[in-house]
Amino acid sequence: MMKGGEEILKILAGPLRGVLERAACSFEGLQELKLRAGKPFLCQYEGQEYGFLENGTLVPMGGEVYRRFSPGREEVLQSLRKVSEREVRETLEYAGSYSLYAYEEELRQGFLTVQGGHRIGLAGKAVLDGGKIRTLKYISFLNIRLAHQVKGCAKALLPYLYDGKRIRSTLIISPPGFGKTTLLRDMIRLISDGTDGYAGVTVGVADERSELAACYQGIPQNDVGVRTDVLDACPKAQGLFMLIRSMSPQVVAADEIGSDEDVLAVKKAACCGCSVLATAHGASVAEIRGKPSLESLFKEGIFERYILLGQRNEKGKKVGQVLEIFGQDGKKVPALEDERKGGETL
């Protein structure tokens, strides 16, 4: 494992740590690690799914596995390194510093955030109390999502976001895994810090799933700017209201809006004079517009910019490309001269 992955290595069970240390992969390209008791040790690496052999060799999964490895699928799956129940438990103990009881709220929400901003998704048996999840036990499934910042990736978009000194409310749209959270995080950082020609402003982040700031014991592990206040692990709808009342932000931000409560909170924030930065799952603006909970945002003109991320078919283009930018009226925004200056592919 390359430099930069030490925080992940130290929370993995010893034998799994050894497999990853032997693997010829970079920390920068590693996106997820999947630990399922009794199942193969899998990862998402540079946009593709792989399994591990004991010696660290990466085995591509999916259709390609039949062509590159013989004699067949069953034999290949049998050869992959399996994750034991004990290794799942050991990894969870490391992640929780042997004090999982202190993480009751995180367990209830189904994830832990560890040093470095990496998030561990959890699944097992839900313990209910009055019809609501109180905690999880018999946790046998872990999804470790590695935190990667791409500083500067939103810089080319700043001219689209500013209307004089005011920031336009903006919704970033893409399917899962195409970089909308990464792009939103860098927008927050740039708007908070300020850049050439743009003064920094106060930003309030309602970080419900700890993915934007990735707070660890209350301290952001990601750089979200010097004028940013974070309300961590709080439902977005409640968090936006609390930030507006207590921190006087000029801009508020939230990841993955979708529920009726989220939409109401976004509308109220806009009514309070705050600009809103947010993301939503979708493959197109039309798809988002067709969702009952989000439709009113379009009708009422809450967002002034819609940024669509995806993957171009052009040679050399990567996922996380800005495909199109739309205005409040749903029409494409003409390209600006600054569009390709200073930014990076997600």
C-alpha positions in Angstrom: 0.0 0.0 0.0 1.3 3.4 -0.9 2.0 6.2 1.5 -1.3 7.8 2.6 -3.1 4.5 3.4 -1.7 4.1 6.9 -5.0 5.0 8.6 -6.8 2.3 6.7 -4.0 -0.3 7.3 -4.1 0.2 11.0 -7.8 -0.5 11.4 -7.8 -3.8 9.3 -7.4 -7.1 11.0 -3.8 -8.3 10.8 -4.1 -10.9 8.0 -6.2 -8.6 5.8 -3.6 -5.9 6.4 -1.0 -8.2 5.1 -3.0 -8.9 1.9 -3.4 -5.2 1.2 0.2 -4.5 1.9 1.2 -7.1 -0.7 -1.2 -5.7 -3.3 0.2 -3.7 -6.1 -2.3 -0.9 -5.9 -2.1 2.8 -4.9 -4.0 4.4 -2.1 -5.1 7.1 -4.5 -6.9 4.6 -6.7 -8.5 2.6 -3.9 -12.1 3.7 -3.4 -13.7 0.9 -1.2 -12.9 -2.2 0.7 -15.7 -4.8 1.2 -15.5 -7.2 4.1 -18.3 -9.8 4.3 -17.9 -12.7 6.8 -17.3 -15.9 4.8 -17.2 -14.1 1.5 -14.3 -12.9 -0.7 -12.3 -9.8 0.2 -13.2 -7.3 -2.5 -12.3 -3.8 -3.4 -13.3 -1.0 -5.8 -10.1 0.2 -7.4 -9.9 2.9 -10.1 -13.6 2.4 -10.9 -13.5 -1.4 -11.2 -14.3 -4.2 -8.8 -11.5 -6.7 -7.8 -11.0 -9.6 -5.5 -7.8 -10.4 -3.7 -5.7 -13.6 -3.8 -3.7 -14.3 -0.6 -0.5 -13.0 -2.2 -2.2 -9.7 -2.9 -2.9 -10.2 -6.6 -5.9 -8.3 -7.8 -8.4 -10.4 -9.7 -10.9 -8.5 -11.8 -14.5 -9.4 -11.2 -17.4 -9.5 -13.7 -17.2 -10.6 -17.3 -13.5 -10.2 -17.7 -12.8 -12.8 -15.1 -14.0 -15.6 -17.4 -11.6 -14.7 -20.1 -8.5 -13.9 -18.1 -8.6 -16.7 -15.5 -9.3 -20.4 -16.1 -10.8 -22.9 -15.8 -14.0 -21.1 -14.8 -15.9 -18.9 -12.5 -16.4 -21.3 -9.6 -12.7 -22.1 -9.4 -11.8 -18.4 -9.6 -14.2 -17.5 -6.8 -12.9 -20.4 -4.7 -9.3 -19.1 -5.1 -10.1 -15.6 -3.8 -9.1 -14.6 -0.3 -12.1 -15.0 2.1 -12.9 -12.8 5.1 -13.5 -14.6 8.3 -16.0 -13.6 11.0 -13.1 -13.0 13.4 -11.4 -10.6 10.9 -14.7 -8.6 10.6 -14.9 -8.4 14.4 -11.2 -7.5 14.8 -11.5 -4.7 12.1 -14.6 -3.4 13.9 -12.8 -3.4 17.2 -9.9 -1.5 15.8 -12.2 1.0 14.1 -14.1 1.6 17.4 -11.0 1.8 19.5 -12.3 -1.3 21.5 -15.2 1.0 22.8 -18.1 0.4 20.4 -20.5 1.2 23.2 -19.3 4.8 22.9 -20.5 4.9 19.2 -24.2 4.1 19.8 -25.4 6.9 17.7 -23.1 6.1 14.8 -24.1 2.4 15.0 -27.8 3.4 14.9 -27.1 5.3 11.6 -25.1 2.4 10.2 -21.6 3.8 9.9 -18.5 4.9 11.7 -16.0 7.6 10.7 -12.4 6.9 11.5 -9.3 9.1 11.5 -8.5 10.4 8.1 -12.2 10.8 7.3 -12.7 7.3 6.0 -16.2 6.0 6.6 -17.1 2.4 7.5 -20.6 1.3 6.5 -22.1 -1.4 8.8 -24.7 -4.1 8.3 -25.9 -6.9 10.6 -28.9 -7.4 12.8 -31.0 -4.3 13.6 -32.2 -3.9 17.2 -35.5 -2.1 17.2 -37.0 0.1 19.9 -40.5 1.4 19.3 -40.2 0.5 15.6 -37.0 2.5 15.2 -33.4 1.2 15.0 -31.7 1.6 18.3 -28.4 -0.1 17.4 -26.8 -2.9 15.3 -25.4 -6.2 16.6 -23.9 -9.3 15.0 -22.2 -7.0 12.5 -20.9 -9.2 9.7 -20.7 -6.8 6.8 -18.3 -3.8 6.5 -17.9 -1.3 3.6 -14.9 0.9 4.1 -15.1 4.0 1.9 -11.8 5.7 1.6 -11.8 9.5 1.8 -10.1 11.3 -1.1 -10.0 15.0 -1.6 -9.4 16.4 -5.1 -8.5 20.0 -4.3 -9.1 22.4 -7.2 -11.6 20.2 -9.0 -14.3 22.8 -8.5 -12.2 25.8 -9.4 -13.2 25.9 -13.1 -16.9 26.0 -12.0 -16.7 29.1 -9.8 -17.5 31.6 -12.7 -20.8 29.7 -13.1 -21.6 29.9 -9.4 -21.1 33.6 -8.8 -23.6 36.3 -9.7 -21.5 39.3 -8.8 -20.6 38.7 -5.1 -23.6 36.5 -4.5 -23.4 32.7 -4.9 -26.1 31.0 -6.9 -27.9 28.1 -5.3 -26.6 25.0 -7.1 -27.6 21.3 -7.3 -25.0 18.8 -8.4 -26.5 15.7 -10.1 -25.0 12.3 -10.9 -25.4 8.6 -10.4 -23.6 7.1 -7.4 -19.8 7.0 -7.7 -19.3 9.9 -10.2 -17.8 12.4 -7.8 -20.7 14.7 -6.8 -19.7 14.6 -3.1 -16.0 15.3 -4.0 -17.1 18.2 -6.2 -19.4 19.7 -3.5 -16.6 19.4 -0.9 -14.2 21.4 -3.0 -16.9 24.0 -3.8 -17.4 24.5 0.0 -13.6 24.8 0.5 -13.1 27.4 -2.3 -16.2 29.5 -1.3 -15.2 29.4 2.3 -11.5 30.3 1.8 -12.1 32.7 -1.1 -10.0 32.7 -4.3 -8.7 35.3 -6.7 -11.6 37.6 -7.4 -13.9 36.0 -4.9 -14.0 36.9 -1.2 -14.5 34.1 1.3 -17.8 33.7 3.1 -19.2 31.7 6.0 -20.5 28.3 5.0 -22.6 26.0 7.2 -22.5 22.2 6.4 -25.1 19.8 7.6 -23.0 16.7 7.3 -25.6 14.0 8.0 -23.4 11.0 7.0 -20.0 12.6 7.8 -18.8 12.4 4.2 -18.2 16.1 3.4 -16.1 17.2 6.4 -15.5 13.6 7.7 -15.3 14.8 11.3 -13.4 12.5 13.7 -14.2 13.4 17.3 -15.6 16.7 16.2 -12.6 17.7 14.0 -13.0 17.8 10.2 -10.5 15.4 8.6 -11.2 17.0 5.2 -10.3 20.6 4.3 -13.6 22.4 4.0 -12.3 25.9 4.4 -11.4 28.4 7.1 -14.9 29.9 7.3 -16.9 26.7 7.4 -18.9 25.4 10.4 -20.0 21.8 10.5 -22.9 20.1 12.2 -21.8 16.5 12.0 -24.0 13.3 12.0 -27.2 15.4 12.2 -30.2 14.9 9.9 -30.0 17.4 7.1 -33.4 19.0 7.6 -32.7 19.8 11.3 -29.0 20.6 10.7 -29.7 23.3 8.1 -32.2 25.1 10.5 -29.7 24.9 13.4 -26.9 26.3 11.4 -28.9 29.2 10.0 -30.1 30.1 13.6 -26.8 29.8 15.3 -23.9 30.3 12.9 -25.2 33.0 10.5 -24.0 31.4 7.3 -24.3 33.0 3.9 -24.2 29.6 2.2 -25.4 26.3 3.5 -24.6 22.9 2.1 -25.9 19.3 2.3 -25.1 16.1 0.5 -27.7 13.8 -1.2 -31.0 15.6 -0.7 -34.2 13.6 -1.6 -36.8 13.4 1.2 -39.7 15.7 1.6 -38.1 17.0 4.8 -34.8 17.7 2.9 -36.7 19.7 0.3 -38.6 21.7 2.9 -35.4 22.6 4.6 -33.8 23.7 1.4 -36.7 25.9 0.6 -36.7 27.5 4.1 -32.9 28.1 3.8 -33.5 29.9 0.5 -36.3 32.0 2.1 -33.8 33.0 4.9 -31.5 34.5 2.3 -28.9 31.7 2.2 -27.5 30.2 -0.9 -27.8 26.4 -1.0 -25.3 23.9 -2.4 -26.5 20.4 -2.5 -26.3 17.1 -4.4 -28.9 14.5 -5.6 -28.7 11.1 -7.2 -29.8 11.0 -10.8 -28.6 10.4 -14.4 -30.1 13.6 -15.8 -31.9 16.8 -14.9 -35.1 15.3 -16.3 -34.9 12.4 -14.0 -34.5 14.6 -10.9 -37.3 16.8 -12.1 -39.5 13.8 -12.4 -39.0 12.7 -8.7 -42.1 13.8 -6.7 -40.1 15.0 -3.7 -37.8 17.2 -5.8 -40.2 18.4 -8.5 -41.2 21.5 -6.5 -37.6 22.7 -6.3 -37.7 23.2 -10.1 -41.2 24.7 -10.2 -40.2 27.3 -7.5 -36.8 28.0 -9.1 -34.9 27.3 -5.8 -31.7 26.3 -7.7 -30.2 28.6 -10.2 -27.6 26.2 -11.4 -27.8 22.4 -12.1 -24.4 20.7 -12.7 -24.6 17.2 -14.3 -21.7 14.8 -13.8 -21.1 11.6 -15.7 -18.8 9.8 -18.1 -18.0 11.0 -21.6 -17.5 8.4 -24.3 -14.5 10.3 -25.6 -11.1 8.6 -25.4 -9.2 9.5 -22.3 -12.2 11.0 -20.4 -12.8 9.7 -16.9 -15.8 9.4 -14.6 -16.5 12.6 -12.8 -16.6 14.8 -15.9 -18.9 17.8 -15.9 -21.2 17.0 -18.8 -23.6 19.9 -18.8 -24.6 22.9 -16.8 -28.2 24.2 -16.8 -29.7 27.4 -15.6 -32.7 28.1 -13.5 -34.9 27.9 -16.6 -33.6 24.5 -17.5 -31.6 25.7 -20.5 -28.0 24.9 -21.0 -25.6 27.5 -19.8 -23.1 28.6 -22.5 -19.5 27.6 -21.9 -17.4 30.3 -20.3 -13.8 31.1 -21.2 -12.6 30.0 -17.7 -14.4 26.6 -17.9 -11.2 24.6 -18.4 -8.8 26.6 -16.3 -7.6 25.4 -13.0 -9.8 22.4 -12.4 -9.2 18.7 -12.3 -11.1 15.6 -13.3 -12.8 14.0 -10.3 
